[in-house]
PDB file of C-alpha atoms in Angstrom:
ATOM      1  CA  ILE A   1       7.081 -47.945  28.824  1.00  0.00           C
ATOM      2  CA  CYS A   2       9.060 -46.587  31.794  1.00  0.00           C
ATOM      3  CA  GLU A   3      12.438 -46.775  33.451  1.00  0.00           C
ATOM      4  CA  ALA A   4      12.815 -49.211  36.321  1.00  0.00           C
ATOM      5  CA  PHE A   5      15.138 -48.576  39.252  1.00  0.00           C
ATOM      6  CA  ILE A   6      16.292 -50.514  42.275  1.00  0.00           C
ATOM      7  CA  THR A   7      18.016 -48.732  45.142  1.00  0.00           C
ATOM      8  CA  GLU A   8      21.508 -49.660  46.274  1.00  0.00           C
ATOM      9  CA  GLU A   9      20.225 -51.126  49.543  1.00  0.00           C
ATOM     10  CA  VAL A  10      17.550 -53.230  47.865  1.00  0.00           C
ATOM     11  CA  TYR A  11      20.180 -54.465  45.410  1.00  0.00           C
ATOM     12  CA  ARG A  12      22.458 -55.417  48.332  1.00  0.00           C
ATOM     13  CA  GLU A  13      19.588 -57.199  50.116  1.00  0.00           C
ATOM     14  CA  ALA A  14      18.347 -59.055  47.054  1.00  0.00           C
ATOM     15  CA  VAL A  15      21.512 -59.772  45.085  1.00  0.00           C
ATOM     16  CA  VAL A  16      24.499 -59.652  47.428  1.00  0.00           C
ATOM     17  CA  ARG A  17      22.986 -61.040  50.641  1.00  0.00           C
ATOM     18  CA  GLY A  18      20.387 -63.042  48.707  1.00  0.00           C
ATOM     19  CA  GLU A  19      22.911 -64.774  46.478  1.00  0.00           C
ATOM     20  CA  GLY A  20      21.790 -68.265  45.564  1.00  0.00           C
ATOM     21  CA  PHE A  21      18.093 -67.424  45.419  1.00  0.00           C
ATOM     22  CA  LEU A  22      16.333 -67.325  42.050  1.00  0.00           C
ATOM     23  CA  ASP A  23      15.328 -63.661  42.333  1.00  0.00           C
ATOM     24  CA  SER A  24      18.962 -62.758  43.027  1.00  0.00           C
ATOM     25  CA  ALA A  25      20.073 -64.070  39.634  1.00  0.00           C
ATOM     26  CA  ILE A  26      17.111 -62.461  37.868  1.00  0.00           C
ATOM     27  CA  ILE A  27      17.798 -59.030  39.377  1.00  0.00           C
ATOM     28  CA  ARG A  28      21.546 -59.253  38.709  1.00  0.00           C
ATOM     29  CA  GLU A  29      20.895 -60.162  35.064  1.00  0.00           C
ATOM     30  CA  ALA A  30      18.353 -57.336  34.652  1.00  0.00           C
ATOM     31  CA  VAL A  31      20.912 -54.844  35.994  1.00  0.00           C
ATOM     32  CA  GLU A  32      23.693 -56.241  33.803  1.00  0.00           C
ATOM     33  CA  LYS A  33      21.451 -55.964  30.715  1.00  0.00           C
ATOM     34  CA  GLY A  34      20.435 -52.404  31.618  1.00  0.00           C
ATOM     35  CA  LYS A  35      16.752 -53.263  32.074  1.00  0.00           C
ATOM     36  CA  LEU A  36      16.958 -52.280  35.735  1.00  0.00           C
ATOM     37  CA  LYS A  37      19.127 -49.428  36.996  1.00  0.00           C
ATOM     38  CA  VAL A  38      20.701 -49.213  40.449  1.00  0.00           C
ATOM     39  CA  TYR A  39      19.818 -45.822  41.924  1.00  0.00           C
ATOM     40  CA  HIS A  40      21.849 -43.925  44.528  1.00  0.00           C
ATOM     41  CA  VAL A  41      19.484 -42.053  46.845  1.00  0.00           C
ATOM     42  CA  ARG A  42      20.672 -38.478  47.455  1.00  0.00           C
ATOM     43  CA  THR A  43      18.580 -37.451  50.459  1.00  0.00           C
ATOM     44  CA  GLU A  44      20.098 -39.345  53.407  1.00  0.00           C
ATOM     45  CA  GLY A  45      18.273 -37.109  55.903  1.00  0.00           C
ATOM     46  CA  MET A  46      14.897 -38.188  54.572  1.00  0.00           C
ATOM     47  CA  ILE A  47      15.942 -41.854  54.753  1.00  0.00           C
ATOM     48  CA  ASN A  48      16.819 -41.409  58.433  1.00  0.00           C
ATOM     49  CA  LYS A  49      13.503 -39.657  59.065  1.00  0.00           C
ATOM     50  CA  ILE A  50      11.567 -42.529  57.468  1.00  0.00           C
ATOM     51  CA  LEU A  51      13.593 -45.105  59.414  1.00  0.00           C
ATOM     52  CA  ARG A  52      12.134 -43.661  62.634  1.00  0.00           C
ATOM     53  CA  HIS A  53       8.865 -45.375  61.697  1.00  0.00           C
ATOM     54  CA  GLY A  54       8.957 -48.643  63.634  1.00  0.00           C
ATOM     55  CA  GLU A  55       8.839 -51.449  61.108  1.00  0.00           C
ATOM     56  CA  ILE A  56      10.444 -49.726  58.117  1.00  0.00           C
ATOM     57  CA  HIS A  57      13.708 -51.220  56.894  1.00  0.00           C
ATOM     58  CA  ARG A  58      16.465 -49.352  55.058  1.00  0.00           C
ATOM     59  CA  GLY A  59      15.562 -50.878  51.681  1.00  0.00           C
ATOM     60  CA  GLU A  60      11.968 -49.713  52.011  1.00  0.00           C
ATOM     61  CA  ALA A  61      13.079 -46.260  53.179  1.00  0.00           C
ATOM     62  CA  GLU A  62      15.437 -45.911  50.203  1.00  0.00           C
ATOM     63  CA  THR A  63      12.679 -47.040  47.839  1.00  0.00           C
ATOM     64  CA  ILE A  64      10.313 -44.387  49.198  1.00  0.00           C
ATOM     65  CA  VAL A  65      12.941 -41.640  48.935  1.00  0.00           C
ATOM     66  CA  ALA A  66      14.005 -42.748  45.444  1.00  0.00           C
ATOM     67  CA  ALA A  67      10.408 -42.599  44.226  1.00  0.00           C
ATOM     68  CA  LYS A  68      10.111 -39.079  45.640  1.00  0.00           C
ATOM     69  CA  GLU A  69      13.412 -37.946  44.069  1.00  0.00           C
ATOM     70  CA  LEU A  70      12.529 -39.475  40.703  1.00  0.00           C
ATOM     71  CA  ASP A  71       8.860 -38.426  40.827  1.00  0.00           C
ATOM     72  CA  GLY A  72       8.007 -42.077  40.311  1.00  0.00           C
ATOM     73  CA  THR A  73       6.013 -44.826  41.948  1.00  0.00           C
ATOM     74  CA  ALA A  74       7.397 -46.919  44.798  1.00  0.00           C
ATOM     75  CA  ILE A  75       6.546 -50.581  44.338  1.00  0.00           C
ATOM     76  CA  ILE A  76       6.471 -52.048  47.837  1.00  0.00           C
ATOM     77  CA  ASP A  77       5.028 -55.324  49.148  1.00  0.00           C
ATOM     78  CA  ASP A  78       4.824 -54.263  52.796  1.00  0.00           C
ATOM     79  CA  ALA A  79       1.518 -52.556  53.663  1.00  0.00           C
ATOM     80  CA  GLU A  80       3.016 -50.484  56.497  1.00  0.00           C
ATOM     81  CA  ALA A  81       5.775 -49.180  54.216  1.00  0.00           C
ATOM     82  CA  ARG A  82       3.137 -48.203  51.625  1.00  0.00           C
ATOM     83  CA  THR A  83       1.268 -46.287  54.325  1.00  0.00           C
ATOM     84  CA  VAL A  84       4.453 -44.448  55.339  1.00  0.00           C
ATOM     85  CA  ALA A  85       5.143 -43.617  51.679  1.00  0.00           C
ATOM     86  CA  LYS A  86       1.685 -42.065  51.379  1.00  0.00           C
ATOM     87  CA  VAL A  87       2.417 -39.901  54.449  1.00  0.00           C
ATOM     88  CA  TYR A  88       5.359 -38.471  52.480  1.00  0.00           C
ATOM     89  CA  ASN A  89       3.164 -37.969  49.391  1.00  0.00           C
ATOM     90  CA  VAL A  90       4.886 -40.714  47.428  1.00  0.00           C
ATOM     91  CA  LYS A  91       2.880 -42.686  44.878  1.00  0.00           C
ATOM     92  CA  VAL A  92       2.882 -46.378  45.722  1.00  0.00           C
ATOM     93  CA  ALA A  93       1.833 -49.649  44.151  1.00  0.00           C
ATOM     94  CA  PRO A  94       1.506 -52.962  45.975  1.00  0.00           C
ATOM     95  CA  GLY A  95       4.599 -54.914  45.012  1.00  0.00           C
ATOM     96  CA  CYS A  96       4.831 -58.167  43.131  1.00  0.00           C
ATOM     97  CA  ILE A  97       1.142 -58.603  42.457  1.00  0.00           C
ATOM     98  CA  PHE A  98       0.946 -55.142  40.890  1.00  0.00           C
ATOM     99  CA  LEU A  99       3.856 -55.957  38.582  1.00  0.00           C
ATOM    100  CA  ILE A 100       2.368 -59.272  37.529  1.00  0.00           C
ATOM    101  CA  PHE A 101      -0.961 -57.658  36.627  1.00  0.00           C
ATOM    102  CA  ARG A 102       0.849 -54.857  34.804  1.00  0.00           C
ATOM    103  CA  LEU A 103       2.774 -57.383  32.697  1.00  0.00           C
ATOM    104  CA  LEU A 104      -0.442 -59.314  32.086  1.00  0.00           C
ATOM    105  CA  LYS A 105      -2.296 -56.204  30.894  1.00  0.00           C
ATOM    106  CA  LEU A 106       0.622 -55.201  28.662  1.00  0.00           C
ATOM    107  CA  GLY A 107       0.560 -58.640  27.063  1.00  0.00           C
ATOM    108  CA  ARG A 108       4.088 -59.444  28.236  1.00  0.00           C
ATOM    109  CA  ILE A 109       2.908 -62.594  30.010  1.00  0.00           C
ATOM    110  CA  LYS A 110      -0.119 -64.869  29.662  1.00  0.00           C
ATOM    111  CA  ALA A 111      -2.550 -65.774  32.425  1.00  0.00           C
ATOM    112  CA  ASP A 112      -1.052 -69.229  32.949  1.00  0.00           C
ATOM    113  CA  GLU A 113       2.410 -67.668  33.263  1.00  0.00           C
ATOM    114  CA  ALA A 114       1.053 -65.162  35.792  1.00  0.00           C
ATOM    115  CA  GLU A 115      -0.345 -68.022  37.870  1.00  0.00           C
ATOM    116  CA  ASP A 116       2.982 -69.868  37.668  1.00  0.00           C
ATOM    117  CA  VAL A 117       4.872 -66.772  38.854  1.00  0.00           C
ATOM    118  CA  ILE A 118       2.502 -66.323  41.810  1.00  0.00           C
ATOM    119  CA  GLU A 119       2.958 -69.977  42.758  1.00  0.00           C
ATOM    120  CA  LYS A 120       6.766 -69.720  42.566  1.00  0.00           C
ATOM    121  CA  LEU A 121       6.792 -66.518  44.615  1.00  0.00           C
ATOM    122  CA  VAL A 122       4.661 -68.090  47.342  1.00  0.00           C
ATOM    123  CA  LYS A 123       6.829 -71.235  47.370  1.00  0.00           C
ATOM    124  CA  SER A 124       9.955 -69.084  47.667  1.00  0.00           C
ATOM    125  CA  GLY A 125       8.620 -67.242  50.712  1.00  0.00           C
ATOM    126  CA  LEU A 126       6.316 -64.418  49.606  1.00  0.00           C
ATOM    127  CA  TYR A 127       3.487 -64.279  52.126  1.00  0.00           C
ATOM    128  CA  LEU A 128       0.014 -63.543  50.839  1.00  0.00           C
ATOM    129  CA  ASP A 129      -2.914 -64.016  53.155  1.00  0.00           C
ATOM    130  CA  PRO A 130      -5.353 -66.654  51.824  1.00  0.00           C
ATOM    131  CA  GLU A 131      -7.976 -64.093  50.773  1.00  0.00           C
ATOM    132  CA  THR A 132      -5.449 -62.049  48.771  1.00  0.00           C
ATOM    133  CA  LEU A 133      -4.097 -65.189  47.128  1.00  0.00           C
ATOM    134  CA  LEU A 134      -7.580 -66.382  46.124  1.00  0.00           C
ATOM    135  CA  ASN A 135      -8.538 -62.937  44.826  1.00  0.00           C
ATOM    136  CA  THR A 136      -5.321 -62.786  42.814  1.00  0.00           C
ATOM    137  CA  TYR A 137      -6.038 -66.119  41.127  1.00  0.00           C
ATOM    138  CA  ARG A 138      -9.672 -65.108  40.489  1.00  0.00           C
ATOM    139  CA  LYS A 139      -8.593 -61.840  38.861  1.00  0.00           C
ATOM    140  CA  ILE A 140      -6.052 -63.613  36.666  1.00  0.00           C
ATOM    141  CA  ARG A 141      -8.705 -66.094  35.509  1.00  0.00           C
ATOM    142  CA  ALA A 142     -11.241 -63.317  34.944  1.00  0.00           C
ATOM    143  CA  TYR A 143      -8.683 -61.393  32.910  1.00  0.00           C
ATOM    144  CA  ALA A 144      -7.940 -64.449  30.775  1.00  0.00           C
ATOM    145  CA  ILE A 145     -11.638 -65.005  30.100  1.00  0.00           C
ATOM    146  CA  SER A 146     -12.301 -61.311  29.345  1.00  0.00           C
ATOM    147  CA  GLU A 147      -9.463 -61.360  26.828  1.00  0.00           C
ATOM    148  CA  GLY A 148     -11.022 -64.371  25.125  1.00  0.00           C
ATOM    149  CA  ARG A 149      -8.206 -66.663  26.103  1.00  0.00           C
ATOM    150  CA  GLY A 150     -10.327 -69.145  27.995  1.00  0.00           C
ATOM    151  CA  LYS A 151      -9.169 -70.534  31.273  1.00  0.00           C
ATOM    152  CA  PRO A 152      -5.495 -70.366  32.269  1.00  0.00           C
ATOM    153  CA  ASN A 153      -3.579 -73.516  31.332  1.00  0.00           C
ATOM    154  CA  ASP A 154      -6.160 -74.200  28.607  1.00  0.00           C
ATOM    155  CA  PRO A 155      -4.211 -75.278  25.497  1.00  0.00           C
ATOM    156  CA  ASN A 156      -6.934 -73.729  23.328  1.00  0.00           C
ATOM    157  CA  GLY A 157      -6.909 -70.415  25.229  1.00  0.00           C
TER     158      GLY A 157
END
């Protein structure tokens, strides 16, 4: 399908400093199995330039630069960071929700699993405004129905 990368800083934030959290173990395992590759960003000057934008953190800056260097798509939850990426002509996709829908469309997960993942992410601290959360659940249910699977969590679907 495609290669997936995580920058060194994002790896440090999520796995090293985030040790003990569920996503930390998942990311570490994905790297160990070669499903996710740790990428060393080469253009430090561009990282520093992006960091001048007020609310951008180093992990987001590295992600933007890595996507540019790899001619890929930066998957970023933060709306401001996505806007900055667009300023630098970097393709972006909106984070976790994008990935969940991608996996759903590829048939890698079912609608009920997608809903469970969303619920776990929100419980573990992912902030989604109420409208986005409702729209996400509606789209998952609509996808399940359009695929003839019935409603999520339906044992017959």
